[in-house]
Amino acid sequence: MKSILSEASRVPFAAQVEQIVASTPVFDIHTHLYAPAFGELLLWGVDDLLTYHYLAAETFRQVDLPYEKFWALSRTEQADVIWETLFLEHSPISEACRGVLTTLHAFGLDVKKRDLPALRKWFASQKVDDHISRCMELAGVRTICMTNSPFDDLERPVWEKTPPQDGRFVAALRIDPLLLSWAETAPRLAEWGYAVGPDASSEKTITAVRKFLADWTKRIQARYVMVSLPPDFKFPATTAAANLIEKAVLPHCREFGLPFAMMPGVKRAVNPQLKLAGDGSGLTDLSAVQNLCAQFPDNKFLITVLARENQHELCVLARKFRNLHIFGCWWFMNIPTLIEEITKMRIELLGTSFTPQHSDARVLDQIVYKWQHSRQIIAQILVQKYTELGQSGWQTTRAEVERDVKDLFGGAFERFCERNG
Ligand code: RAT
Ligand code: ZN
């Protein structure tokens, strides 16, 4: 930056952009958080922060503890091991570790004391409802989109009994088991009264699956339907997944005007001993996404990919297909080095017609650091881009910066969702 403009001319405008990015409320379009009505499903507090699966994976690299012994510990004991290993025995400089500290620091807690019991004491005195509001305020999050699975035995009964009324949260319908493990899912659907057969392509099955999708879309008022996919996902193909997508999911999304979110690139359970922390990533052949966008122009696709090597191709696809909206730096992409690289590339290829980030928070408090860290990077990139425009003789006004940031923080996403083809 310094090479582009002198410090004196840079600071006032840069400070304005930074302030706008820091204060514009964001729609967090993909999280694993839950409204309070879901009780224990909403994770929050220091022990949940420490036992986040990103940190569990890092701990096993540093500690000589058999997997089974760690998993047999209580959650508090696991948090003790992680704190000891990643924060006290080594410096917490990984992104996931730093995130815990950014969050605690934002709450006004003195992290340098390294006093875990004192941190626990503070959290024990918080009320969940106020804590949600505090976290959202510190993170600048206006709406949280949950990930809602009818296949989750803890979550399903809550929706069936009393759907939660909490304006801070909206829902997304997650259907991985439907598309990725049909043999196990078909009997469950049948048990719930949907007349499916073992053959995923029969007309009877497709009708029943569409009824299932319609019921759940209405019940949870889903904003979109979503699935994560393995790197070897293909479309078209003779698989149950490809068939169900074409015959049931896409017609359903067209009927309800909903985008279909696909997240390709995850290799589930590459090390099952790590449990939730054991998934890996791989390169996807994005011609599947290209084929879907081309073949179904009346469907809208939200896409994020897990491999760094897929990011450029995905941007090029988005330039070709307006029914494709790119979102987020997902999971292993959510580290400063890659957020910067990916966001810059997206801006350079797509302007502001994408959604740079989602938090993927599994623990409420995480929205604080995920958004603080991302906002800093997004602000730096925007300052650079507006400065470059200045060098081309274009002056960007404050109102224009505000408009752009609103678009990046949910506005472009909402317009995409509302669009009819
Ligand atoms: O980021 C994560 O926490 C992952 O475990 C996954 O939840 C991933 O984001 C997904 O939605 O599949
Ligand atoms: Zn996720």
PDB file of C-alpha atoms in Angstrom, residues 10-180:
ATOM      1  CA  ARG A  10      -3.824   7.264   2.389  1.00  0.00           C
ATOM      2  CA  VAL A  11      -4.912   7.504   5.991  1.00  0.00           C
ATOM      3  CA  PRO A  12      -8.150   9.531   6.000  1.00  0.00           C
ATOM      4  CA  PHE A  13      -9.838   7.548   3.212  1.00  0.00           C
ATOM      5  CA  ALA A  14      -8.469   4.229   4.440  1.00  0.00           C
ATOM      6  CA  ALA A  15      -9.778   4.989   7.914  1.00  0.00           C
ATOM      7  CA  GLN A  16     -13.254   5.672   6.498  1.00  0.00           C
ATOM      8  CA  VAL A  17     -13.314   2.417   4.554  1.00  0.00           C
ATOM      9  CA  GLU A  18     -12.099   0.508   7.610  1.00  0.00           C
ATOM     10  CA  GLN A  19     -14.776   2.130   9.739  1.00  0.00           C
ATOM     11  CA  ILE A  20     -17.517   1.272   7.229  1.00  0.00           C
ATOM     12  CA  VAL A  21     -16.346  -2.341   6.955  1.00  0.00           C
ATOM     13  CA  ALA A  22     -16.091  -2.601  10.733  1.00  0.00           C
ATOM     14  CA  SER A  23     -19.597  -1.254  11.333  1.00  0.00           C
ATOM     15  CA  THR A  24     -21.745  -2.626   8.495  1.00  0.00           C
ATOM     16  CA  PRO A  25     -24.024  -5.367   9.858  1.00  0.00           C
ATOM     17  CA  VAL A  26     -23.566  -8.721   8.188  1.00  0.00           C
ATOM     18  CA  PHE A  27     -25.905 -11.579   7.321  1.00  0.00           C
ATOM     19  CA  ASP A  28     -23.970 -14.675   8.430  1.00  0.00           C
ATOM     20  CA  ILE A  29     -25.292 -17.021   5.770  1.00  0.00           C
ATOM     21  CA  HIS A  30     -23.796 -20.315   6.951  1.00  0.00           C
ATOM     22  CA  THR A  31     -23.278 -21.300  10.581  1.00  0.00           C
ATOM     23  CA  HIS A  32     -23.870 -24.329  12.782  1.00  0.00           C
ATOM     24  CA  LEU A  33     -25.495 -22.235  15.500  1.00  0.00           C
ATOM     25  CA  TYR A  34     -29.006 -22.700  16.849  1.00  0.00           C
ATOM     26  CA  ALA A  35     -31.696 -20.475  18.277  1.00  0.00           C
ATOM     27  CA  PRO A  36     -32.087 -20.824  22.079  1.00  0.00           C
ATOM     28  CA  ALA A  37     -35.218 -22.988  21.629  1.00  0.00           C
ATOM     29  CA  PHE A  38     -32.863 -25.806  20.600  1.00  0.00           C
ATOM     30  CA  GLY A  39     -31.378 -25.862  24.111  1.00  0.00           C
ATOM     31  CA  GLU A  40     -28.100 -27.733  24.356  1.00  0.00           C
ATOM     32  CA  LEU A  41     -27.633 -27.747  20.589  1.00  0.00           C
ATOM     33  CA  LEU A  42     -26.534 -24.129  20.863  1.00  0.00           C
ATOM     34  CA  LEU A  43     -22.893 -24.321  21.947  1.00  0.00           C
ATOM     35  CA  TRP A  44     -21.315 -21.368  23.729  1.00  0.00           C
ATOM     36  CA  GLY A  45     -18.743 -20.518  26.388  1.00  0.00           C
ATOM     37  CA  VAL A  46     -15.073 -21.161  26.935  1.00  0.00           C
ATOM     38  CA  ASP A  47     -15.207 -24.980  27.114  1.00  0.00           C
ATOM     39  CA  ASP A  48     -17.083 -25.190  23.825  1.00  0.00           C
ATOM     40  CA  LEU A  49     -14.651 -22.682  22.308  1.00  0.00           C
ATOM     41  CA  LEU A  50     -11.703 -24.809  23.391  1.00  0.00           C
ATOM     42  CA  THR A  51     -13.161 -28.137  22.290  1.00  0.00           C
ATOM     43  CA  TYR A  52     -13.983 -26.835  18.781  1.00  0.00           C
ATOM     44  CA  HIS A  53     -12.995 -29.594  16.359  1.00  0.00           C
ATOM     45  CA  TYR A  54     -10.483 -27.329  14.600  1.00  0.00           C
ATOM     46  CA  LEU A  55      -8.579 -27.171  17.915  1.00  0.00           C
ATOM     47  CA  ALA A  56      -9.007 -30.861  18.694  1.00  0.00           C
ATOM     48  CA  ALA A  57      -7.207 -31.718  15.429  1.00  0.00           C
ATOM     49  CA  GLU A  58      -4.332 -29.390  16.321  1.00  0.00           C
ATOM     50  CA  THR A  59      -4.054 -30.805  19.833  1.00  0.00           C
ATOM     51  CA  PHE A  60      -3.513 -34.384  18.684  1.00  0.00           C
ATOM     52  CA  ARG A  61      -0.456 -33.178  16.771  1.00  0.00           C
ATOM     53  CA  GLN A  62       1.160 -31.897  19.962  1.00  0.00           C
ATOM     54  CA  VAL A  63       0.089 -34.317  22.670  1.00  0.00           C
ATOM     55  CA  ASP A  64       0.957 -37.955  23.165  1.00  0.00           C
ATOM     56  CA  LEU A  65      -2.485 -39.085  24.189  1.00  0.00           C
ATOM     57  CA  PRO A  66      -4.312 -42.017  22.595  1.00  0.00           C
ATOM     58  CA  TYR A  67      -7.421 -40.895  20.716  1.00  0.00           C
ATOM     59  CA  GLU A  68      -9.779 -43.050  22.795  1.00  0.00           C
ATOM     60  CA  LYS A  69      -8.401 -41.651  26.048  1.00  0.00           C
ATOM     61  CA  PHE A  70      -9.047 -38.086  24.905  1.00  0.00           C
ATOM     62  CA  TRP A  71     -12.581 -38.819  23.721  1.00  0.00           C
ATOM     63  CA  ALA A  72     -13.377 -40.630  26.991  1.00  0.00           C
ATOM     64  CA  LEU A  73     -12.687 -37.435  28.946  1.00  0.00           C
ATOM     65  CA  SER A  74     -15.496 -35.098  29.940  1.00  0.00           C
ATOM     66  CA  ARG A  75     -15.872 -31.924  27.882  1.00  0.00           C
ATOM     67  CA  THR A  76     -14.244 -29.873  30.667  1.00  0.00           C
ATOM     68  CA  GLU A  77     -11.315 -32.288  30.857  1.00  0.00           C
ATOM     69  CA  GLN A  78     -10.901 -32.167  27.088  1.00  0.00           C
ATOM     70  CA  ALA A  79     -10.878 -28.373  27.278  1.00  0.00           C
ATOM     71  CA  ASP A  80      -8.178 -28.609  29.982  1.00  0.00           C
ATOM     72  CA  VAL A  81      -5.995 -30.760  27.743  1.00  0.00           C
ATOM     73  CA  ILE A  82      -6.452 -28.416  24.776  1.00  0.00           C
ATOM     74  CA  TRP A  83      -5.753 -25.297  26.848  1.00  0.00           C
ATOM     75  CA  GLU A  84      -2.655 -26.866  28.388  1.00  0.00           C
ATOM     76  CA  THR A  85      -1.338 -28.154  25.065  1.00  0.00           C
ATOM     77  CA  LEU A  86      -2.136 -25.406  22.593  1.00  0.00           C
ATOM     78  CA  PHE A  87      -2.111 -22.302  24.803  1.00  0.00           C
ATOM     79  CA  LEU A  88       0.351 -23.000  27.621  1.00  0.00           C
ATOM     80  CA  GLU A  89       2.877 -25.468  26.235  1.00  0.00           C
ATOM     81  CA  HIS A  90       3.019 -23.759  22.823  1.00  0.00           C
ATOM     82  CA  SER A  91       2.094 -20.301  21.591  1.00  0.00           C
ATOM     83  CA  PRO A  92      -1.494 -20.135  20.312  1.00  0.00           C
ATOM     84  CA  ILE A  93      -0.600 -18.720  16.911  1.00  0.00           C
ATOM     85  CA  SER A  94      -2.745 -20.928  14.693  1.00  0.00           C
ATOM     86  CA  GLU A  95      -5.871 -19.187  13.365  1.00  0.00           C
ATOM     87  CA  ALA A  96      -8.230 -21.319  15.447  1.00  0.00           C
ATOM     88  CA  CYS A  97      -6.233 -20.651  18.640  1.00  0.00           C
ATOM     89  CA  ARG A  98      -5.874 -16.936  17.969  1.00  0.00           C
ATOM     90  CA  GLY A  99      -9.615 -16.850  17.422  1.00  0.00           C
ATOM     91  CA  VAL A 100     -10.319 -17.999  20.964  1.00  0.00           C
ATOM     92  CA  LEU A 101      -8.168 -15.172  22.310  1.00  0.00           C
ATOM     93  CA  THR A 102      -9.671 -12.502  20.013  1.00  0.00           C
ATOM     94  CA  THR A 103     -13.099 -13.543  21.241  1.00  0.00           C
ATOM     95  CA  LEU A 104     -12.265 -13.567  24.946  1.00  0.00           C
ATOM     96  CA  HIS A 105     -10.417 -10.264  24.598  1.00  0.00           C
ATOM     97  CA  ALA A 106     -13.454  -8.714  22.896  1.00  0.00           C
ATOM     98  CA  PHE A 107     -15.523  -9.697  25.936  1.00  0.00           C
ATOM     99  CA  GLY A 108     -13.087  -7.647  28.047  1.00  0.00           C
ATOM    100  CA  LEU A 109     -11.475 -10.721  29.623  1.00  0.00           C
ATOM    101  CA  ASP A 110      -7.788 -10.621  30.491  1.00  0.00           C
ATOM    102  CA  VAL A 111      -6.375 -13.468  28.426  1.00  0.00           C
ATOM    103  CA  LYS A 112      -2.753 -12.800  29.323  1.00  0.00           C
ATOM    104  CA  LYS A 113      -3.406 -14.018  32.859  1.00  0.00           C
ATOM    105  CA  ARG A 114      -3.780 -17.504  31.345  1.00  0.00           C
ATOM    106  CA  ASP A 115      -6.375 -18.222  34.038  1.00  0.00           C
ATOM    107  CA  LEU A 116      -8.843 -20.793  32.677  1.00  0.00           C
ATOM    108  CA  PRO A 117     -10.825 -21.156  35.950  1.00  0.00           C
ATOM    109  CA  ALA A 118     -11.420 -17.376  35.970  1.00  0.00           C
ATOM    110  CA  LEU A 119     -12.611 -17.494  32.374  1.00  0.00           C
ATOM    111  CA  ARG A 120     -14.977 -20.341  33.234  1.00  0.00           C
ATOM    112  CA  LYS A 121     -16.300 -18.357  36.163  1.00  0.00           C
ATOM    113  CA  TRP A 122     -17.146 -15.401  33.939  1.00  0.00           C
ATOM    114  CA  PHE A 123     -19.039 -17.567  31.458  1.00  0.00           C
ATOM    115  CA  ALA A 124     -20.923 -19.324  34.253  1.00  0.00           C
ATOM    116  CA  SER A 125     -22.474 -15.995  35.199  1.00  0.00           C
ATOM    117  CA  GLN A 126     -23.757 -15.185  31.679  1.00  0.00           C
ATOM    118  CA  LYS A 127     -27.335 -15.697  30.529  1.00  0.00           C
ATOM    119  CA  VAL A 128     -27.592 -17.317  27.130  1.00  0.00           C
ATOM    120  CA  ASP A 129     -30.093 -14.924  25.621  1.00  0.00           C
ATOM    121  CA  ASP A 130     -28.100 -11.816  26.528  1.00  0.00           C
ATOM    122  CA  HIS A 131     -24.944 -13.569  25.457  1.00  0.00           C
ATOM    123  CA  ILE A 132     -26.376 -14.163  21.981  1.00  0.00           C
ATOM    124  CA  SER A 133     -27.135 -10.465  21.648  1.00  0.00           C
ATOM    125  CA  ARG A 134     -23.692  -9.504  22.967  1.00  0.00           C
ATOM    126  CA  CYS A 135     -21.900 -11.811  20.532  1.00  0.00           C
ATOM    127  CA  MET A 136     -23.999 -10.586  17.603  1.00  0.00           C
ATOM    128  CA  GLU A 137     -23.294  -6.999  18.534  1.00  0.00           C
ATOM    129  CA  LEU A 138     -19.548  -7.511  18.896  1.00  0.00           C
ATOM    130  CA  ALA A 139     -19.452  -9.452  15.632  1.00  0.00           C
ATOM    131  CA  GLY A 140     -21.750  -6.978  13.857  1.00  0.00           C
ATOM    132  CA  VAL A 141     -23.996  -9.850  12.766  1.00  0.00           C
ATOM    133  CA  ARG A 142     -27.609  -8.902  11.968  1.00  0.00           C
ATOM    134  CA  THR A 143     -28.942 -12.368  11.108  1.00  0.00           C
ATOM    135  CA  ILE A 144     -27.609 -15.874  11.705  1.00  0.00           C
ATOM    136  CA  CYS A 145     -28.468 -18.635   9.272  1.00  0.00           C
ATOM    137  CA  MET A 146     -28.532 -22.026  10.988  1.00  0.00           C
ATOM    138  CA  THR A 147     -27.821 -25.389   9.330  1.00  0.00           C
ATOM    139  CA  ASN A 148     -30.927 -27.477   9.919  1.00  0.00           C
ATOM    140  CA  SER A 149     -31.074 -31.199   9.382  1.00  0.00           C
ATOM    141  CA  PRO A 150     -34.315 -33.175   9.614  1.00  0.00           C
ATOM    142  CA  PHE A 151     -32.020 -36.207   9.910  1.00  0.00           C
ATOM    143  CA  ASP A 152     -30.588 -35.024  13.213  1.00  0.00           C
ATOM    144  CA  ASP A 153     -32.350 -36.878  16.018  1.00  0.00           C
ATOM    145  CA  LEU A 154     -31.815 -34.062  18.515  1.00  0.00           C
ATOM    146  CA  GLU A 155     -32.937 -31.291  16.197  1.00  0.00           C
ATOM    147  CA  ARG A 156     -35.925 -32.902  14.459  1.00  0.00           C
ATOM    148  CA  PRO A 157     -38.177 -33.144  17.545  1.00  0.00           C
ATOM    149  CA  VAL A 158     -37.707 -29.444  18.296  1.00  0.00           C
ATOM    150  CA  TRP A 159     -39.044 -28.493  14.861  1.00  0.00           C
ATOM    151  CA  GLU A 160     -41.861 -31.016  15.159  1.00  0.00           C
ATOM    152  CA  LYS A 161     -42.967 -29.688  18.543  1.00  0.00           C
ATOM    153  CA  THR A 162     -42.538 -25.931  18.672  1.00  0.00           C
ATOM    154  CA  PRO A 163     -40.734 -24.262  15.805  1.00  0.00           C
ATOM    155  CA  PRO A 164     -38.546 -21.571  17.358  1.00  0.00           C
ATOM    156  CA  GLN A 165     -39.618 -17.955  17.039  1.00  0.00           C
ATOM    157  CA  ASP A 166     -36.456 -15.907  17.185  1.00  0.00           C
ATOM    158  CA  GLY A 167     -35.968 -13.147  14.635  1.00  0.00           C
ATOM    159  CA  ARG A 168     -32.183 -13.319  14.997  1.00  0.00           C
ATOM    160  CA  PHE A 169     -32.060 -16.773  13.407  1.00  0.00           C
ATOM    161  CA  VAL A 170     -33.151 -18.099  10.008  1.00  0.00           C
ATOM    162  CA  ALA A 171     -32.986 -21.653   8.687  1.00  0.00           C
ATOM    163  CA  ALA A 172     -31.357 -23.607   5.854  1.00  0.00           C
ATOM    164  CA  LEU A 173     -32.413 -27.144   4.954  1.00  0.00           C
ATOM    165  CA  ARG A 174     -29.422 -29.498   5.027  1.00  0.00           C
ATOM    166  CA  ILE A 175     -29.919 -32.756   3.157  1.00  0.00           C
ATOM    167  CA  ASP A 176     -26.564 -34.597   3.025  1.00  0.00           C
ATOM    168  CA  PRO A 177     -27.964 -37.999   4.116  1.00  0.00           C
ATOM    169  CA  LEU A 178     -30.712 -37.806   1.490  1.00  0.00           C
ATOM    170  CA  LEU A 179     -28.240 -37.354  -1.353  1.00  0.00           C
ATOM    171  CA  LEU A 180     -25.162 -39.158  -0.085  1.00  0.00           C
TER     172      LEU A 180
END
